[in-house]
XYZ file of C-alpha atoms in Angstrom:
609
model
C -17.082 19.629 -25.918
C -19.595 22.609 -25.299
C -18.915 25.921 -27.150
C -16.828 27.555 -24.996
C -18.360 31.335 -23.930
C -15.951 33.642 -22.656
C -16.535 36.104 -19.523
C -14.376 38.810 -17.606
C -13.069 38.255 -14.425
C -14.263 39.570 -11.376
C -11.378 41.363 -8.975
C -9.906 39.197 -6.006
C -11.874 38.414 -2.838
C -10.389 40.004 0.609
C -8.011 37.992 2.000
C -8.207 36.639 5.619
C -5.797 35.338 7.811
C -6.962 31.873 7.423
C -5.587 31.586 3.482
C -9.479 31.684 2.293
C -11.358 34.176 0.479
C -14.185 36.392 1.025
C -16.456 36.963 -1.468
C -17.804 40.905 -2.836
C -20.946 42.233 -3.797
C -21.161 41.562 -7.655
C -22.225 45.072 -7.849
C -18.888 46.667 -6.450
C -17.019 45.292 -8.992
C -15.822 47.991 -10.735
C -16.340 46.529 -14.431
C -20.051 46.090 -13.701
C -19.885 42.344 -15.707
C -22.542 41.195 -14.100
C -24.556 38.417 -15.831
C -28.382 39.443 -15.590
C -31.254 36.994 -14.154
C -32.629 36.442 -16.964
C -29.123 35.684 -18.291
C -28.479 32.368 -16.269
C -28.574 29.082 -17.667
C -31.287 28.032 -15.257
C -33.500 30.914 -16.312
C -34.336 28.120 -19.267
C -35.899 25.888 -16.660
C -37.489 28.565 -14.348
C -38.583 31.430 -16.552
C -40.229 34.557 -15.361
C -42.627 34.006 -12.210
C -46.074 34.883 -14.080
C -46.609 31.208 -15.896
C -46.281 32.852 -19.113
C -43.405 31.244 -20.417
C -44.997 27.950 -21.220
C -45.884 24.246 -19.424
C -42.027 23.260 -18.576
C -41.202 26.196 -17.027
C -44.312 25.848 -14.588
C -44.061 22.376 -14.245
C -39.800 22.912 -12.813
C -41.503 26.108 -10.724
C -44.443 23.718 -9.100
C -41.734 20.814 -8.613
C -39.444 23.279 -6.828
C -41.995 24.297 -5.085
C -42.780 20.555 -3.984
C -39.412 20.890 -2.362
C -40.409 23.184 -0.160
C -38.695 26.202 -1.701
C -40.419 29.546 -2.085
C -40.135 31.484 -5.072
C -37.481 34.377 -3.804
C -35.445 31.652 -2.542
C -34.752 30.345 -6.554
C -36.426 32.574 -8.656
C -33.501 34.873 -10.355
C -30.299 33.488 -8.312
C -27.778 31.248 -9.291
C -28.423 27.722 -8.779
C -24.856 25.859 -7.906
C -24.401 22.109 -7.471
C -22.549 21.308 -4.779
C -21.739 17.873 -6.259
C -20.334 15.966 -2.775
C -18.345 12.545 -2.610
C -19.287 11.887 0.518
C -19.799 7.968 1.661
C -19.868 6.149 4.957
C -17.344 3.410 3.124
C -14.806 6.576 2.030
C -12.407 7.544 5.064
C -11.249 10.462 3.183
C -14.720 11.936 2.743
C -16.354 10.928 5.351
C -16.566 14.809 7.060
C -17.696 15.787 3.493
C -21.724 15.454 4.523
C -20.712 18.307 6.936
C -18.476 20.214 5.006
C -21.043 20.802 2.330
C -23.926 22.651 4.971
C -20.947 25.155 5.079
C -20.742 25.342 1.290
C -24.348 25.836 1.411
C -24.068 28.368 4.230
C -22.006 30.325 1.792
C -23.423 30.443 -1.129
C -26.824 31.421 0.150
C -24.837 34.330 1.659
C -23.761 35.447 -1.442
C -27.285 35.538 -2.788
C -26.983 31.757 -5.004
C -29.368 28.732 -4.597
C -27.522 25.775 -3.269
C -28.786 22.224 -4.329
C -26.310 19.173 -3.237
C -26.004 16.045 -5.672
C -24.157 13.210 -4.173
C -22.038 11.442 -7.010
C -20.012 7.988 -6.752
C -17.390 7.981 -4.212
C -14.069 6.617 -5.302
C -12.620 5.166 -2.049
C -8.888 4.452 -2.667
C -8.914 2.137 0.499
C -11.700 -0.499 -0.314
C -12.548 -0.226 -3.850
C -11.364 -3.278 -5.873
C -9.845 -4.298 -8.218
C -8.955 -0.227 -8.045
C -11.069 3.314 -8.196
C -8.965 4.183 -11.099
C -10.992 1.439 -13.184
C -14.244 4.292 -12.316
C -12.536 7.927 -12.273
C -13.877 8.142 -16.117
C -16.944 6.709 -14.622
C -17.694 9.645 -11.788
C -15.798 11.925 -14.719
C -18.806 11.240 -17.226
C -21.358 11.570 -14.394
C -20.288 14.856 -13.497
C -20.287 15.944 -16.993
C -23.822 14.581 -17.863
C -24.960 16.036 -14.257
C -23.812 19.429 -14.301
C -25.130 19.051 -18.565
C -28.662 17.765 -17.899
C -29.723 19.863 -14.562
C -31.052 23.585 -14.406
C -26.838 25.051 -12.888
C -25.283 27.894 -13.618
C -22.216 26.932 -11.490
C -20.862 24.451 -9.355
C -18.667 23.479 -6.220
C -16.147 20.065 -6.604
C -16.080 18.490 -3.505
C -13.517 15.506 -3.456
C -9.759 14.848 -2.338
C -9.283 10.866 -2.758
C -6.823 10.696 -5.448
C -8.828 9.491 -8.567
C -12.047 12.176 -6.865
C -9.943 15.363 -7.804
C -9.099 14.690 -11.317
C -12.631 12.920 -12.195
C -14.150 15.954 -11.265
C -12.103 18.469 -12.900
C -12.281 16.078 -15.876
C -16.276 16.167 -15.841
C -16.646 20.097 -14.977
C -14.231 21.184 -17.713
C -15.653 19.516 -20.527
C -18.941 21.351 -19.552
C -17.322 24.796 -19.020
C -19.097 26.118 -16.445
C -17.989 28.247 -12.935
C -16.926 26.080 -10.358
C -14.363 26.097 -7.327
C -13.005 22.883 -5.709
C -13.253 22.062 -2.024
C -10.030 19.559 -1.333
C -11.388 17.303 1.214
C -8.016 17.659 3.181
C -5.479 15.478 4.926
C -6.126 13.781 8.195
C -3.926 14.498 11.242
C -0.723 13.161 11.767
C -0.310 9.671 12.848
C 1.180 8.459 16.211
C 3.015 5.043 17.527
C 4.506 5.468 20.737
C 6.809 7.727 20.471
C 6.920 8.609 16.434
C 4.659 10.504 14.067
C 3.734 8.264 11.463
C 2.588 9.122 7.905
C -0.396 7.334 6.336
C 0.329 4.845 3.367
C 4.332 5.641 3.655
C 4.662 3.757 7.322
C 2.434 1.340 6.487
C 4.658 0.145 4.144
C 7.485 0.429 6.069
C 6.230 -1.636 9.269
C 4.578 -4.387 6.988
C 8.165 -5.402 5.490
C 9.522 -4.771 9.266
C 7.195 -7.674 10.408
C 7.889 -9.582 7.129
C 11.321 -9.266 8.465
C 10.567 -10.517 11.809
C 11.505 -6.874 13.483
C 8.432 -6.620 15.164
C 5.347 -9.083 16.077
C 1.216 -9.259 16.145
C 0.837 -6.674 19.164
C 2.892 -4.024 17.486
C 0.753 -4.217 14.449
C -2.523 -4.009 16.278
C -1.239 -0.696 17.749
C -0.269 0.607 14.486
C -3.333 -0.573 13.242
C -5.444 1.925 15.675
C -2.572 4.767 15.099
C -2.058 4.990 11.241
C -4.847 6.986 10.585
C -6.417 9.450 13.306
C -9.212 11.548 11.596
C -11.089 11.975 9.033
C -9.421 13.373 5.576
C -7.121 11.756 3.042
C -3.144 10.782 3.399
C -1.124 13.198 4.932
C 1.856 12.332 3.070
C 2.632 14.076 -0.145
C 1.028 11.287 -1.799
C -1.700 11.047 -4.884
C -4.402 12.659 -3.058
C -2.239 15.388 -1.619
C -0.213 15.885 -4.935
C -3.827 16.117 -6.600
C -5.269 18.466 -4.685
C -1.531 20.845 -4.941
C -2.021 20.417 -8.174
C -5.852 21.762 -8.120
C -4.569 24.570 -6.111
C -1.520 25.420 -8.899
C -4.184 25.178 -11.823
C -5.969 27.695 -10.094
C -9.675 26.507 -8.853
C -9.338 26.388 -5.281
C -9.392 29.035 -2.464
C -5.692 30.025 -1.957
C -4.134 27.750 0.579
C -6.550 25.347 0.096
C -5.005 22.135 -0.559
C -3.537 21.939 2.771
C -5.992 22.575 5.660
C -6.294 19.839 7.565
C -9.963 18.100 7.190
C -10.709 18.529 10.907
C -9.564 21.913 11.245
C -11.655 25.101 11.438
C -9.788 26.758 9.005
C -11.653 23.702 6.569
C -15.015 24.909 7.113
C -14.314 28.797 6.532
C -12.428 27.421 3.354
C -15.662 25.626 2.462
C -18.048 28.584 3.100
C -15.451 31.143 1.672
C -15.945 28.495 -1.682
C -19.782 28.483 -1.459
C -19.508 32.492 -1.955
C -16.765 32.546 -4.429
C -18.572 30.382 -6.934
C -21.945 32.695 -6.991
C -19.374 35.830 -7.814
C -18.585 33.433 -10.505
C -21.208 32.794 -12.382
C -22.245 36.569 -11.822
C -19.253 37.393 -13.565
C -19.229 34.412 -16.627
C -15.735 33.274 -15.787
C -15.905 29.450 -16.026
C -12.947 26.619 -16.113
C -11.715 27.822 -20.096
C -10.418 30.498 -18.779
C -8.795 29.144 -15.531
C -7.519 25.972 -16.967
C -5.466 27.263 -19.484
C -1.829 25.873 -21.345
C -0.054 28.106 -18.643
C -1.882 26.498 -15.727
C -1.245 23.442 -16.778
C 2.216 24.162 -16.724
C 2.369 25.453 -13.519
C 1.000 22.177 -11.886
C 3.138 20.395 -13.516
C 6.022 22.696 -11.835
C 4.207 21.934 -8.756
C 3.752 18.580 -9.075
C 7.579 17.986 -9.473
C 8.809 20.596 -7.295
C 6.647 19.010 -4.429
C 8.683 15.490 -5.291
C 4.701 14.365 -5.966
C 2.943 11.367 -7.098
C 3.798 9.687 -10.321
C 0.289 9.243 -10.363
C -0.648 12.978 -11.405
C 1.124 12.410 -14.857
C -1.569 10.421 -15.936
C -4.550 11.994 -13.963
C -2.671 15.475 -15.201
C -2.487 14.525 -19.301
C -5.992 13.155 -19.157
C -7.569 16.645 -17.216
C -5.523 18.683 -19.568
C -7.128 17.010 -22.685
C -10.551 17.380 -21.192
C -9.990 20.945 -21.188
C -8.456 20.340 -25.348
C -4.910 21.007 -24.465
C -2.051 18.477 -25.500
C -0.156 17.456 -22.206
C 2.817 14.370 -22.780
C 5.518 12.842 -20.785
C 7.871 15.071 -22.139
C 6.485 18.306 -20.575
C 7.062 16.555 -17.725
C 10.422 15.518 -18.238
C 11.848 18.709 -19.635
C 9.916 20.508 -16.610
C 11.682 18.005 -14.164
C 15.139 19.329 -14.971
C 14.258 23.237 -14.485
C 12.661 22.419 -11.157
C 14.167 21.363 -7.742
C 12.304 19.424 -5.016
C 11.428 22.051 -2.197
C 9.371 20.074 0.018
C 10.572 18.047 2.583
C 7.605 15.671 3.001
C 7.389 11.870 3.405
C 7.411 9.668 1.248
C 10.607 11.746 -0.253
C 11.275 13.284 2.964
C 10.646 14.175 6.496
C 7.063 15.950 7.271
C 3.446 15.594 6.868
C 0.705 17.664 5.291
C 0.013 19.683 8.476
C 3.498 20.872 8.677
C 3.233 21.826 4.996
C 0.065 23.809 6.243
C 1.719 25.735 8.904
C 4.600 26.346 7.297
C 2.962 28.417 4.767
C 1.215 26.208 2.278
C 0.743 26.221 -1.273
C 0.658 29.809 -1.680
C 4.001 29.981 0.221
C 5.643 26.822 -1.527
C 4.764 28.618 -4.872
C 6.691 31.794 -3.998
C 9.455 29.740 -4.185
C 9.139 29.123 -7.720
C 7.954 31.900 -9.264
C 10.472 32.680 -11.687
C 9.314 29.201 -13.968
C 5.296 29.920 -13.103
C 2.561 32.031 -15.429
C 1.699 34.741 -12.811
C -0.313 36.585 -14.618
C -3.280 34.363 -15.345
C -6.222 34.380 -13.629
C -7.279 32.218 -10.613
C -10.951 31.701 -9.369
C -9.809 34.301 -6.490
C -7.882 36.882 -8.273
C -7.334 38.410 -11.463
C -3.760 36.771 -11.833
C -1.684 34.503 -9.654
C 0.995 37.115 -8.871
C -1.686 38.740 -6.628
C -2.512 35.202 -5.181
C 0.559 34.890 -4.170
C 0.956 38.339 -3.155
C 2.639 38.132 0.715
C 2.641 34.299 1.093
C 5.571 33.761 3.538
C 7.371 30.696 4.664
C 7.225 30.149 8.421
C 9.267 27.319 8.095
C 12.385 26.613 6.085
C 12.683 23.287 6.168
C 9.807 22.114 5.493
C 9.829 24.507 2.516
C 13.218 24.804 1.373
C 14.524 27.267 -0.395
C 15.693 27.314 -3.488
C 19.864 26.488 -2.263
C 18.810 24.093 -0.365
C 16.781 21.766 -2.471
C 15.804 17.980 -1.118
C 16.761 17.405 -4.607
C 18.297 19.144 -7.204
C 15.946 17.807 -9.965
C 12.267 17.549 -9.718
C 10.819 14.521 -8.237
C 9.819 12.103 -11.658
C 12.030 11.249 -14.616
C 10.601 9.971 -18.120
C 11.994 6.749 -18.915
C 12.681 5.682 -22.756
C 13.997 2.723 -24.421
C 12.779 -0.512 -25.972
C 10.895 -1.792 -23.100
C 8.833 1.368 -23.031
C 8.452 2.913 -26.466
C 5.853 5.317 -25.313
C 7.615 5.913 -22.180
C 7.644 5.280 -17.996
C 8.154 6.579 -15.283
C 9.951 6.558 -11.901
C 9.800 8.892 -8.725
C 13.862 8.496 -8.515
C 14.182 10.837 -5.107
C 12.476 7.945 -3.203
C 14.700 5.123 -4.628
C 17.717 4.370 -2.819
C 20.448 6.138 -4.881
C 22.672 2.452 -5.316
C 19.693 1.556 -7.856
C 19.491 4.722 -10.273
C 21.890 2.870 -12.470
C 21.420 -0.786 -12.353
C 21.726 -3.619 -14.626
C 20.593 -6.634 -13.707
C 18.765 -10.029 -14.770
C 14.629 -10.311 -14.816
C 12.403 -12.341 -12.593
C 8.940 -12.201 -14.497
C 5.941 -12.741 -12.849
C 2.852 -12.791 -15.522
C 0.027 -11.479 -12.913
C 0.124 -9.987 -9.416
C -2.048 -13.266 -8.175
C 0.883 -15.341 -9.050
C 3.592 -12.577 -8.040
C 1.942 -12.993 -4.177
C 2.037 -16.499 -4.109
C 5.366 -17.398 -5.366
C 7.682 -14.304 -4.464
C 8.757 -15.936 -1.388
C 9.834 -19.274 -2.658
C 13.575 -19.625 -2.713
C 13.676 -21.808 -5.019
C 13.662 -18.897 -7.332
C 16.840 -17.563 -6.427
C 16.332 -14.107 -6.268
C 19.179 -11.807 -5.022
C 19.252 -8.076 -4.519
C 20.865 -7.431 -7.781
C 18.161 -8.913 -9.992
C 15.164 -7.015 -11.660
C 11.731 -8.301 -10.537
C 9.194 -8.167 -13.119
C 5.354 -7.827 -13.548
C 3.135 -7.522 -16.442
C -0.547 -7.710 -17.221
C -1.039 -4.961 -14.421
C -1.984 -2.089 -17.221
C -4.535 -0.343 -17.965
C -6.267 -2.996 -19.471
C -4.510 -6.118 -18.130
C -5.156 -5.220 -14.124
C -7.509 -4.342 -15.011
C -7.642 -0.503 -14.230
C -3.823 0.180 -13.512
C -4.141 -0.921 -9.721
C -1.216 0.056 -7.499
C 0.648 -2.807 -7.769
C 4.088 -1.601 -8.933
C 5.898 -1.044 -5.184
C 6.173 -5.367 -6.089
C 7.519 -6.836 -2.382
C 11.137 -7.548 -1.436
C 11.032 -11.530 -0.363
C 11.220 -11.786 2.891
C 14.031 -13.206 3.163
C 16.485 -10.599 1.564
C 13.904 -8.340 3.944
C 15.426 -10.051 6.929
C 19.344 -9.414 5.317
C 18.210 -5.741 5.270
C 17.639 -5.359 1.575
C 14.762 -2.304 1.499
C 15.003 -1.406 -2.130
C 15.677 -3.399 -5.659
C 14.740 -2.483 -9.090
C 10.949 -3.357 -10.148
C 9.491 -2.908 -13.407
C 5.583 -3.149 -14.525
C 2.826 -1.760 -16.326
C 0.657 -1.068 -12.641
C 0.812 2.306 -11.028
C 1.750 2.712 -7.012
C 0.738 4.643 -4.447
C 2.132 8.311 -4.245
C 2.857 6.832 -0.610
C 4.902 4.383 -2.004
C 8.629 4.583 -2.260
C 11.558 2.503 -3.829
C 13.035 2.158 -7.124
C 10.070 1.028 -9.066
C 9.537 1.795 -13.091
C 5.855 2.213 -13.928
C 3.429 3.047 -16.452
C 4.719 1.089 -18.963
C 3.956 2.130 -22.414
C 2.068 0.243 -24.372
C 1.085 -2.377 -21.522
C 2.098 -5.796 -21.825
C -1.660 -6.805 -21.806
C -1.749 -5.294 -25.330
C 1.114 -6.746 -26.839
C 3.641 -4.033 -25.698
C 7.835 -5.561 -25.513
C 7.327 -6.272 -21.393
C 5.191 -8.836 -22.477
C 8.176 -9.922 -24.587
C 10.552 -10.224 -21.327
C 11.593 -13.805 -20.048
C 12.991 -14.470 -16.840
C 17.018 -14.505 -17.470
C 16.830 -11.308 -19.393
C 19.197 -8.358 -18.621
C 17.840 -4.949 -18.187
C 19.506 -1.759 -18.009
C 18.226 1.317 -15.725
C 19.942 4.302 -15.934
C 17.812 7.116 -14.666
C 20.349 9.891 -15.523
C 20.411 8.994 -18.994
C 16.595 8.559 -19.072
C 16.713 4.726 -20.454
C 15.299 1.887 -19.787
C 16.963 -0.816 -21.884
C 15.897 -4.605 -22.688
C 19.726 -6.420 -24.074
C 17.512 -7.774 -26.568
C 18.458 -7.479 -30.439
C 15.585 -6.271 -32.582
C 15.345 -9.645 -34.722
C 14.539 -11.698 -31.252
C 12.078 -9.290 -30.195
C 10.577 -9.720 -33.707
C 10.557 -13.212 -33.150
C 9.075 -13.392 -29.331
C 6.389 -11.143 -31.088
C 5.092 -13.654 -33.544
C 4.750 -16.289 -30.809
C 2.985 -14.247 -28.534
C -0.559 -14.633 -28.203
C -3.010 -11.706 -26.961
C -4.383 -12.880 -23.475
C -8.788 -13.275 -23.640
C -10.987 -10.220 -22.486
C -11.274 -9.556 -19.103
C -15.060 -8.503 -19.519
C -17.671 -10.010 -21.490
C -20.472 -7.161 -21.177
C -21.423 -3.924 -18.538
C -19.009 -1.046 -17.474
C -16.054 -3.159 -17.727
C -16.798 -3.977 -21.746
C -16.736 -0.416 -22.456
C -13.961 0.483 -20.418
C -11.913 -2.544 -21.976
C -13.225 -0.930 -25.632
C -12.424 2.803 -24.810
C -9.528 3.080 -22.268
C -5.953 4.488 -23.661
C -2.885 3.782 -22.413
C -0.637 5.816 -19.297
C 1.067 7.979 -21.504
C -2.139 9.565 -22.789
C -3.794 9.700 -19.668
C -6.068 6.930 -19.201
C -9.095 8.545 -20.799
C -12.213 6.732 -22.781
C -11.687 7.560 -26.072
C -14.772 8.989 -27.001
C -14.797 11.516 -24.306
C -11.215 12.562 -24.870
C -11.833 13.335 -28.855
C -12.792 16.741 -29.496
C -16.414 17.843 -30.847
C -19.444 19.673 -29.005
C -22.355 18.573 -27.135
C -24.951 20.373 -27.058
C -26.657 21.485 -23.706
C -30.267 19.844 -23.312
C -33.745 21.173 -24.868
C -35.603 22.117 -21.895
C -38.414 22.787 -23.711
């Protein structure tokens, strides 16, 4: 990692009425920090404007200049990257192209040099065999961008669920100033005469017509009603939780994380973002000293008290040890039992993102908890979060309930343990039917998803509601990439006795959409010789989420014995991106990281010579 240089913070922006932030004058801020021209880190590429300071610097003046930039446009200002995920095959970003002109628009107000760099687009939707196989990949890009080019500071623009931590991952290892743009959830969906939820009623419908509840024509007009807008899910799912969670740690505009893509309020958030980030390079205050211990914390508060995504525990380990701070399950576990679940959003509970949005938002969810947050570090707005939060109201109680009235007493993940995870799992138990939080019952193992599909229907398998279904090789390695494979389908025929939930086990990830009794993240994966790769069908297995176990009735000396038959499966990639990512990933309960960019050590920033 770079050597980290430490900076004052500025005082808070104004606040409007829209939950964004206006951005002073650098030279009304009362400590006078103000980082000089000559001062910025793209001062090494520009120089003075006389040609004296040698060939490079004239050659990057005379290139800029080839862009059709004069002088007093550059010369002397902060030069942010606006570093946009924007792509015609990514629903969730596809208002992003516009969104960043009003980035733009704001940081040339402030008296900063905008220059846009589009970087790879992780589209959730279409991107196979899963974006979380590339979030390291767009993670290193923004690293080696933001490293190699003449910025002093930077705006995040992303929302997609592996976009937000990739990005954070990148900009903290290079430590400098940067606010994040969420890229916000689309508007509600609508089916007749319901509001549907992206993701969540997808699943829902799907096993309804697996079921034979509804036909072809229904499922055309869902198909045109699912998803309205631009923007990512509405539900409290990965992208949502993500972006909370960006909001919690502290590098977003206050009430970001919530504005609806296609509302106003997005672009004055944008704009107010563009400003913010000049003030903070002016000022020296990069990501060290917003992503600290304490704000990692506090997301993961937020994360659980929001009954989130199982998903953020690994995106949330792996940002934390990009910024060289030692996140594990067990934070989140211990958090989970000091937090309740205050929001009443699908898939957990009843409402969507834009209710969240109205009914006060992050900064009004968080005033619900602030007796187990760090309100006194800083934020890229203000000083500390107690003044961030300063006068956040609810507007509407239950959609953010208070603290007697919990959706759940205990926050929304519990950290599994037990010989069939060693290193741990997971399971989002508020969206598992309640019959199923202590369940024993006998495995049916399917080795790979591919087979899973084709053979979960037969009967001749005999698979009741009581049993445990099964899947391995779906890992970080074996999937490969972790795809979200772990909501495993109900056969259809127990879907048409009305069976909705039973107990599923694997290595994969799901959706934050998702919902049902489903143990993930494995740890170590099957694909590596971890004990689910040990399992035969006819086992017993034990869930008990109260007592935090997950229990294979397996005595040690047969496990010993299954393990000296077993026989590593081949490599899934011979050469390319996929070799190295076979070579360097980790496993879940370290966050999913390449090893060599999660090890500590510095990199220096380039000669420019």
């Amino acid at each position: 990692m770079t050597v980290r240089r430490e900076g004052p913070a500025g005082r808070p922006p104004d606040q409007t009425p829209d939950g964004t932030a206006g951005a002073p004058d650098a030279a009304a801020e009362p400590d006078g920090a103000t980082v000089r021209p000559e001062d910025l880190r793209s001062h090494r590429w520009y120089g003075g404007g006389d040609g004296s300071t040698g060939l490079r610097t004239f050659s990057h003046r005379a290139r800029t200049r080839q862009l059709g930039y004069l002088p007093e446009e550059h010369l002397g200002k902060p030069v942010i990257a606006i570093l946009n995920t924007w792509s015609d095959i990514n629903p969730c970003h596809v208002h992003l192209r516009e969104r960043a002109q009003a980035v733009k628009r704001g940081v040339w107000q402030a008296g900063g040099f905008p220059l846009e760099f589009p970087v790879s687009t992780l589209s959730e939707t279409f991107q196979k065999p899963t974006p979380m196989l590339y979030r390291n990949l767009l993670a290193m890009e923004t690293e080696e961008l933001l490293r190699s080019y003449p910025v002093d500071g930077a705006v995040l623009m992303g929302g997609c669920d592996k976009t937000t931590p990739a990005l954070l991952m990148g900009a903290a290892t290079v430590d400098l100033p940067a606010v994040f743009v969420p890229a916000g959830p689309m508007l509600p969906g609508h089916w007749r005469d319901e509001v549907l939820g992206s993701g969540t009623d997808m699943w829902k419908y799907w096993d309804d017509k697996r079921a034979g509840l509804i036909g072809d024509a229904e499922m055309a007009e869902l198909e045109n009603g699912l998803a309205r807008s631009p923007g990512h899910c509405m539900t409290m799912g990965t992208a949502s939780t993500l972006t909370a969670a960006a909001e919690a740690l502290g590098v977003t505009m206050p009430g970001a994380s919530s504005i609806p893509a296609v509302d106003s309020g997005h672009d004055r958030m944008a704009a107010a973002s563009g400003r913010r980030v000049v003030e903070l390079v002016r000022h020296d205050l990069r990501l060290s000293k917003i992503l600290t211990r304490e704000a990692y914390e506090d997301a993961v508060a937020t994360v659980l008290a929001l009954g989130g995504s199982t998903n953020a525990v690994i995106h949330l380990i792996a940002m934390a040890g990009r910024s060289g701070i030692r996140l594990t399950l067990d934070d989140f576990d211990r958090t989970a039992r000091t937090v309740p679940v205050l929001a009443n959003l699908r898939p957990g509970g009843r409402y969507l993102m834009e209710d969240f949005h109205f009914a006060g938002g992050l900064p009004a969810f968080l005033g619900r908890l602030t007796d187990v947050l760090h309100l006194d570090r800083p934020t890229v707005a203000h000083p500390t979060l107690r003044e961030q939060l300063d006068g956040a109201l609810v507007h509407n109680p239950e959609v953010i309930r208070p603290r007697e009235n919990p959706l759940a007493p205990e926050g929304g993940v519990a950290v599994l343990r037990g010989n069939l995870c060693p290193d741990g799992a997971v399971i989002k138990h508020i969206a598992a039917e309640p019959r199923l939080l202590k369940h024993t019952g006998t495995a049916v193992v399917f080795d790979d998803y591919r087979t899973m599909q084709r053979t979960i229907n037969d009967p001749q398998l005999g698979i009741t509601p009581e049993h445990v279904l099964v899947l391995r090789n779906a890992g970080p390695k074996g999937g490969p990439g972790m795809p979200e494979y772990g909501m495993l389908p109900i056969p259809d025929y127990l879907l048409k006795q009305g069976v909705r939930d039973m107990v599923r086990i694997s290595d994969a990830r799901m959706s934050g959409t998702s919902y049902g009794a489903c143990v993930l993240h494995i740890a170590p994966e099957s694909y590596v010789g971890g004990p689910l790769a040990l399992v035969h069908t006819g086992d017993t297995i034990t869930l008990d989420v109260e007592a935090r176990s997950l229990h294979l009735h397996l005595s040690d000396e047969e496990l010993a014995r299954r393990r000296s038959e077993w026989t590593p499966p081949p490599e899934r990639y011979q050469r390319g991106y996929g070799a190295l990512y076979n070579e360097q990933i980790t496993q879940a309960d370290t966050g999913c990281d390449f090893a060599f960019l999660a090890r500590p050590g510095e990199v220096p920033d380039p000669y420019v010579g």
